[in-house]
Amino acid sequence: MNKIVYDSYEQMSRAAAEIIIEQQTQKPDSVLGLATGSTPMGMYRALVDAHHAGRVDFFRAVTFNLDEYYRIPKNNTHSYHYYMEHNLFRHVNIRRKNTHIPDGDTDDVDAECARYDGLIQVHGGIDLQVLGIGANGHIGFNEPGQQLFTKTHLVKLTDKTIQDNAKFFDRIEDVPRYAITMGMGTIMQVKKIILLISGRNKAAIFKKIMRDEITTDIPASLLQIHGDVTVLLDKEAA
Ligand code: GLP
């Protein structure tokens, strides 16, 4: 894995945005894999600025988000649908029909997961995937455990993830206990990955994923066997 350390969160965010801009310039109909959480917010701000400056066009882009809480309606302010709408989609010229996020309010989870994987396949897979990382090493919502799953699936969130994500909710009791996430197989098949890591609280996990070993206890450690991963991190995480 290549790594690039930036002096600040802002610089890291702008560098990540530039990679997406370059991707869109080279291939205007790129299939982009998108992430949520606090880490990519600066990158989305930089992309919106670049779009307003006429530097990037999303009209032909197709997007697939990594995950969504379960069970949560799309219009809930904590949903990742809401996050994407407010942090990116409504500020750029992407067509809503080209944006995809798992339906966190479905009655039929299995059918929804199969539909999502099928759609990614129909679009020929993901060209560029943006990833953040949980402090426990999760990517998407693929949590540490004895086994990891290849395809999109329902996952029970760990206590650590519930605690970490409580920052977005009024009360920890409000954090959903489940999520639908793209599987590790889908992530490992994307053509190119950028992994963003920011802040002192991510320094320990960054160190662990750079160790010369892979383990299901640290899902992000599998990225070591992907051929095209660039880790962008700020000084605090490094
Ligand atoms: C969330 C998301 C991940 C994200 C991670 C880190 O739960 N499912 O995709 O990368 O946790 O979030 P943050 O950037 O807020 O630390």
Short mmCIF file of C-alpha atoms and ligand atoms in Angstrom, two decimals:
data_model
loop_
_atom_site.label_atom_id
_atom_site.label_comp_id
_atom_site.label_asym_id
_atom_site.label_seq_id
_atom_site.Cartn_x
_atom_site.Cartn_y
_atom_site.Cartn_z
CA MET A 1 0.00 0.00 0.00
CA ASN A 2 1.30 3.43 -0.90
CA LYS A 3 0.94 6.04 1.79
CA ILE A 4 1.06 9.82 1.62
CA VAL A 5 1.14 11.94 4.77
CA TYR A 6 -0.29 15.46 4.68
CA ASP A 7 0.33 18.31 7.13
CA SER A 8 -3.35 18.87 7.74
CA TYR A 9 -6.80 17.35 7.37
CA GLU A 10 -7.63 20.05 4.79
CA GLN A 11 -4.63 19.15 2.64
CA MET A 12 -5.46 15.45 2.83
CA SER A 13 -9.06 16.21 1.87
CA ARG A 14 -8.07 18.33 -1.10
CA ALA A 15 -5.62 15.66 -2.31
CA ALA A 16 -8.37 13.03 -2.13
CA ALA A 17 -10.71 15.32 -4.08
CA GLU A 18 -8.03 15.79 -6.75
CA ILE A 19 -7.81 12.02 -7.24
CA ILE A 20 -11.56 11.89 -7.88
CA ILE A 21 -11.37 14.92 -10.19
CA GLU A 22 -8.61 13.22 -12.16
CA GLN A 23 -10.66 10.01 -12.34
CA GLN A 24 -13.72 11.90 -13.62
CA THR A 25 -11.62 13.80 -16.14
CA GLN A 26 -10.09 10.62 -17.53
CA LYS A 27 -13.39 8.71 -17.47
CA PRO A 28 -16.51 10.89 -17.18
CA ASP A 29 -18.73 7.81 -16.72
CA SER A 30 -16.66 6.45 -13.83
CA VAL A 31 -18.26 4.20 -11.26
CA LEU A 32 -17.30 5.75 -7.92
CA GLY A 33 -17.53 3.96 -4.59
CA LEU A 34 -18.33 6.44 -1.83
CA ALA A 35 -17.93 6.45 1.94
CA THR A 36 -19.57 8.32 4.80
CA GLY A 37 -18.44 9.20 8.34
CA SER A 38 -16.66 12.35 9.45
CA THR A 39 -13.39 11.67 7.59
CA PRO A 40 -14.52 12.24 3.95
CA MET A 41 -16.53 15.40 4.70
CA GLY A 42 -13.61 17.68 3.80
CA MET A 43 -13.12 15.78 0.56
CA TYR A 44 -16.78 16.29 -0.34
CA ARG A 45 -16.48 20.02 0.43
CA ALA A 46 -13.43 20.23 -1.85
CA LEU A 47 -15.32 18.37 -4.61
CA VAL A 48 -18.30 20.74 -4.34
CA ASP A 49 -15.92 23.73 -4.56
CA ALA A 50 -14.20 22.19 -7.59
CA HIS A 51 -17.56 21.57 -9.24
CA HIS A 52 -18.62 25.18 -8.69
CA ALA A 53 -15.30 26.28 -10.17
CA GLY A 54 -16.07 24.20 -13.27
CA ARG A 55 -13.26 21.73 -12.58
CA VAL A 56 -15.30 18.53 -12.28
CA ASP A 57 -18.44 17.23 -13.94
CA PHE A 58 -20.52 14.43 -12.40
CA PHE A 59 -23.25 14.25 -15.05
CA ARG A 60 -22.22 10.80 -16.27
CA ALA A 61 -20.82 9.50 -12.97
CA VAL A 62 -22.39 6.50 -11.25
CA THR A 63 -21.98 6.08 -7.50
CA PHE A 64 -22.33 3.22 -5.05
CA ASN A 65 -22.12 3.87 -1.33
CA LEU A 66 -20.52 1.34 0.95
CA ASP A 67 -23.28 1.02 3.48
CA GLU A 68 -26.43 2.20 5.23
CA TYR A 69 -27.79 1.75 8.72
CA TYR A 70 -30.61 -0.72 9.30
CA ARG A 71 -33.32 -0.02 10.03
CA ILE A 72 -33.58 3.60 9.02
CA PRO A 73 -35.75 5.49 6.51
CA LYS A 74 -33.99 7.46 3.78
CA ASN A 75 -35.26 10.82 5.03
CA ASN A 76 -33.98 10.27 8.59
CA THR A 77 -31.25 12.86 9.22
CA HIS A 78 -28.91 10.08 10.45
CA SER A 79 -29.25 7.97 7.33
CA TYR A 80 -26.38 7.79 4.88
CA HIS A 81 -28.92 8.73 2.18
CA TYR A 82 -29.36 12.04 4.00
CA TYR A 83 -25.60 12.43 4.50
CA MET A 84 -24.84 11.94 0.80
CA GLU A 85 -27.66 14.21 -0.32
CA HIS A 86 -26.48 17.02 1.94
CA ASN A 87 -22.71 16.61 1.67
CA LEU A 88 -22.48 16.00 -2.06
CA PHE A 89 -25.39 15.10 -4.32
CA ARG A 90 -27.50 18.26 -4.06
CA HIS A 91 -24.44 20.46 -4.62
CA VAL A 92 -23.22 18.87 -7.87
CA ASN A 93 -24.73 17.82 -11.20
CA ILE A 94 -24.95 14.10 -10.54
CA ARG A 95 -28.18 12.44 -11.70
CA ARG A 96 -30.05 10.88 -8.77
CA LYS A 97 -30.85 7.79 -10.82
CA ASN A 98 -27.09 7.15 -11.03
CA THR A 99 -26.58 7.23 -7.26
CA HIS A 100 -26.96 4.03 -5.28
CA ILE A 101 -27.08 3.38 -1.54
CA PRO A 102 -28.41 0.21 0.11
CA ASP A 103 -32.03 0.61 1.22
CA GLY A 104 -31.83 0.59 5.01
CA ASP A 105 -35.60 0.42 5.32
CA THR A 106 -36.32 -2.71 3.34
CA ASP A 107 -38.49 -5.59 4.60
CA ASP A 108 -36.52 -8.04 2.48
CA VAL A 109 -32.84 -7.67 3.35
CA ASP A 110 -31.67 -10.65 1.30
CA ALA A 111 -33.36 -9.36 -1.84
CA GLU A 112 -31.96 -5.87 -1.26
CA CYS A 113 -28.41 -7.21 -0.83
CA ALA A 114 -28.69 -9.31 -4.00
CA ARG A 115 -30.14 -6.34 -5.90
CA TYR A 116 -27.23 -4.14 -4.79
CA ASP A 117 -24.55 -6.63 -5.81
CA GLY A 118 -26.33 -7.19 -9.11
CA LEU A 119 -26.39 -3.46 -9.85
CA ILE A 120 -22.66 -3.11 -9.15
CA GLN A 121 -22.03 -5.97 -11.58
CA VAL A 122 -24.28 -4.48 -14.26
CA HIS A 123 -22.16 -1.33 -14.11
CA GLY A 124 -18.98 -3.35 -14.56
CA GLY A 125 -17.68 -2.98 -11.00
CA ILE A 126 -16.27 0.05 -9.21
CA ASP A 127 -13.45 2.09 -10.76
CA LEU A 128 -12.41 4.11 -7.73
CA GLN A 129 -13.44 3.39 -4.15
CA VAL A 130 -13.11 5.90 -1.32
CA LEU A 131 -12.72 4.27 2.10
CA GLY A 132 -12.55 5.52 5.65
CA ILE A 133 -11.67 3.21 8.51
CA GLY A 134 -13.25 2.49 11.86
CA ALA A 135 -10.98 2.67 14.90
CA ASN A 136 -11.48 -1.11 15.13
CA GLY A 137 -10.31 -1.62 11.54
CA HIS A 138 -13.70 -1.95 9.89
CA ILE A 139 -14.19 -0.81 6.31
CA GLY A 140 -17.70 -0.08 5.16
CA PHE A 141 -19.37 -1.84 8.06
CA ASN A 142 -17.35 -5.06 7.70
CA GLU A 143 -16.68 -5.58 11.39
CA PRO A 144 -13.78 -7.57 12.91
CA GLY A 145 -14.60 -11.22 13.55
CA GLN A 146 -13.76 -14.82 12.83
CA GLN A 147 -15.10 -14.51 9.35
CA LEU A 148 -15.66 -11.82 6.78
CA PHE A 149 -18.30 -11.88 4.09
CA THR A 150 -17.73 -11.35 0.40
CA LYS A 151 -21.06 -9.92 -0.68
CA THR A 152 -23.45 -7.23 0.49
CA HIS A 153 -25.00 -8.37 3.76
CA LEU A 154 -26.66 -7.38 7.02
CA VAL A 155 -24.22 -6.91 9.87
CA LYS A 156 -24.65 -6.49 13.61
CA LEU A 157 -22.55 -3.51 14.65
CA THR A 158 -19.98 -4.02 17.40
CA ASP A 159 -20.18 -2.11 20.68
CA LYS A 160 -17.05 -0.20 19.65
CA THR A 161 -18.64 1.00 16.40
CA ILE A 162 -21.86 1.96 18.21
CA GLN A 163 -19.81 3.98 20.72
CA ASP A 164 -17.71 5.62 17.99
CA ASN A 165 -20.72 6.56 15.87
CA ALA A 166 -22.70 7.88 18.84
CA LYS A 167 -21.05 11.26 18.11
CA PHE A 168 -23.57 11.68 15.27
CA PHE A 169 -26.62 10.94 17.48
CA ASP A 170 -28.19 12.63 20.49
CA ARG A 171 -28.06 9.46 22.59
CA ILE A 172 -26.11 6.25 22.18
CA GLU A 173 -29.43 4.34 22.42
CA ASP A 174 -30.42 5.96 19.12
CA VAL A 175 -27.53 4.44 17.12
CA PRO A 176 -28.93 1.64 14.92
CA ARG A 177 -27.63 -1.80 15.92
CA TYR A 178 -27.46 -3.13 12.37
CA ALA A 179 -26.31 -2.02 8.95
CA ILE A 180 -26.27 -3.25 5.36
CA THR A 181 -22.75 -3.15 3.97
CA MET A 182 -20.91 -4.01 0.79
CA GLY A 183 -18.86 -7.13 1.44
CA MET A 184 -15.09 -7.54 1.48
CA GLY A 185 -15.18 -9.38 -1.87
CA THR A 186 -16.83 -6.44 -3.60
CA ILE A 187 -14.35 -4.00 -2.04
CA MET A 188 -11.36 -6.16 -2.97
CA GLN A 189 -12.55 -6.28 -6.59
CA VAL A 190 -12.61 -2.51 -7.15
CA LYS A 191 -9.94 -1.25 -9.52
CA LYS A 192 -8.43 1.44 -7.33
CA ILE A 193 -8.82 2.38 -3.66
CA ILE A 194 -8.06 5.53 -1.69
CA LEU A 195 -8.18 5.07 2.06
CA LEU A 196 -8.49 8.27 4.13
CA ILE A 197 -7.29 8.24 7.73
CA SER A 198 -7.45 11.29 9.95
CA GLY A 199 -6.82 12.09 13.59
CA ARG A 200 -4.87 10.82 16.54
CA ASN A 201 -7.56 8.27 17.44
CA LYS A 202 -6.80 6.45 14.16
CA ALA A 203 -3.00 6.29 14.63
CA ALA A 204 -3.06 2.89 16.34
CA ILE A 205 -5.21 1.23 13.69
CA PHE A 206 -3.12 2.77 10.90
CA LYS A 207 -0.02 1.19 12.43
CA LYS A 208 -1.77 -2.19 12.64
CA ILE A 209 -2.94 -2.27 9.03
CA MET A 210 0.56 -1.49 7.80
CA ARG A 211 1.97 -4.53 9.66
CA ASP A 212 3.07 -7.42 7.54
CA GLU A 213 0.08 -9.59 8.38
CA ILE A 214 -3.55 -9.88 7.42
CA THR A 215 -6.33 -10.97 9.73
CA THR A 216 -10.14 -10.97 9.81
CA ASP A 217 -9.79 -9.28 13.21
CA ILE A 218 -8.67 -6.19 11.29
CA PRO A 219 -10.72 -6.15 8.09
CA ALA A 220 -8.72 -3.25 6.60
CA SER A 221 -5.55 -5.37 6.82
CA LEU A 222 -6.85 -7.29 3.78
CA LEU A 223 -6.22 -4.19 1.70
CA GLN A 224 -2.55 -5.21 1.74
CA ILE A 225 -3.33 -7.83 -0.90
CA HIS A 226 -5.15 -5.39 -3.18
CA GLY A 227 -2.85 -4.16 -5.93
CA ASP A 228 -3.81 -0.48 -6.00
CA VAL A 229 -4.39 1.13 -2.61
CA THR A 230 -3.22 4.61 -1.65
CA VAL A 231 -3.53 5.62 1.99
CA LEU A 232 -3.91 9.37 2.44
CA LEU A 233 -3.45 10.44 6.02
CA ASP A 234 -2.92 13.53 8.10
CA LYS A 235 0.01 14.01 10.49
CA GLU A 236 -2.11 13.13 13.54
CA ALA A 237 -2.99 9.70 12.16
CA ALA A 238 0.55 9.10 10.92
C1 GLP B 1 -18.47 4.47 9.77
C2 GLP B 1 -18.66 4.05 8.30
C3 GLP B 1 -17.32 3.79 7.66
C4 GLP B 1 -16.37 4.87 8.10
C5 GLP B 1 -16.04 4.70 9.55
C6 GLP B 1 -15.21 5.81 10.15
O1 GLP B 1 -19.14 3.71 10.67
N1 GLP B 1 -19.51 2.94 8.08
O2 GLP B 1 -17.48 3.73 6.25
O3 GLP B 1 -15.18 4.80 7.37
O4 GLP B 1 -17.16 4.39 10.30
O5 GLP B 1 -15.95 6.94 10.48
P1 GLP B 1 -15.27 8.32 10.86
O6 GLP B 1 -14.67 8.86 9.62
O7 GLP B 1 -16.42 9.16 11.36
O8 GLP B 1 -14.25 8.02 11.90
#
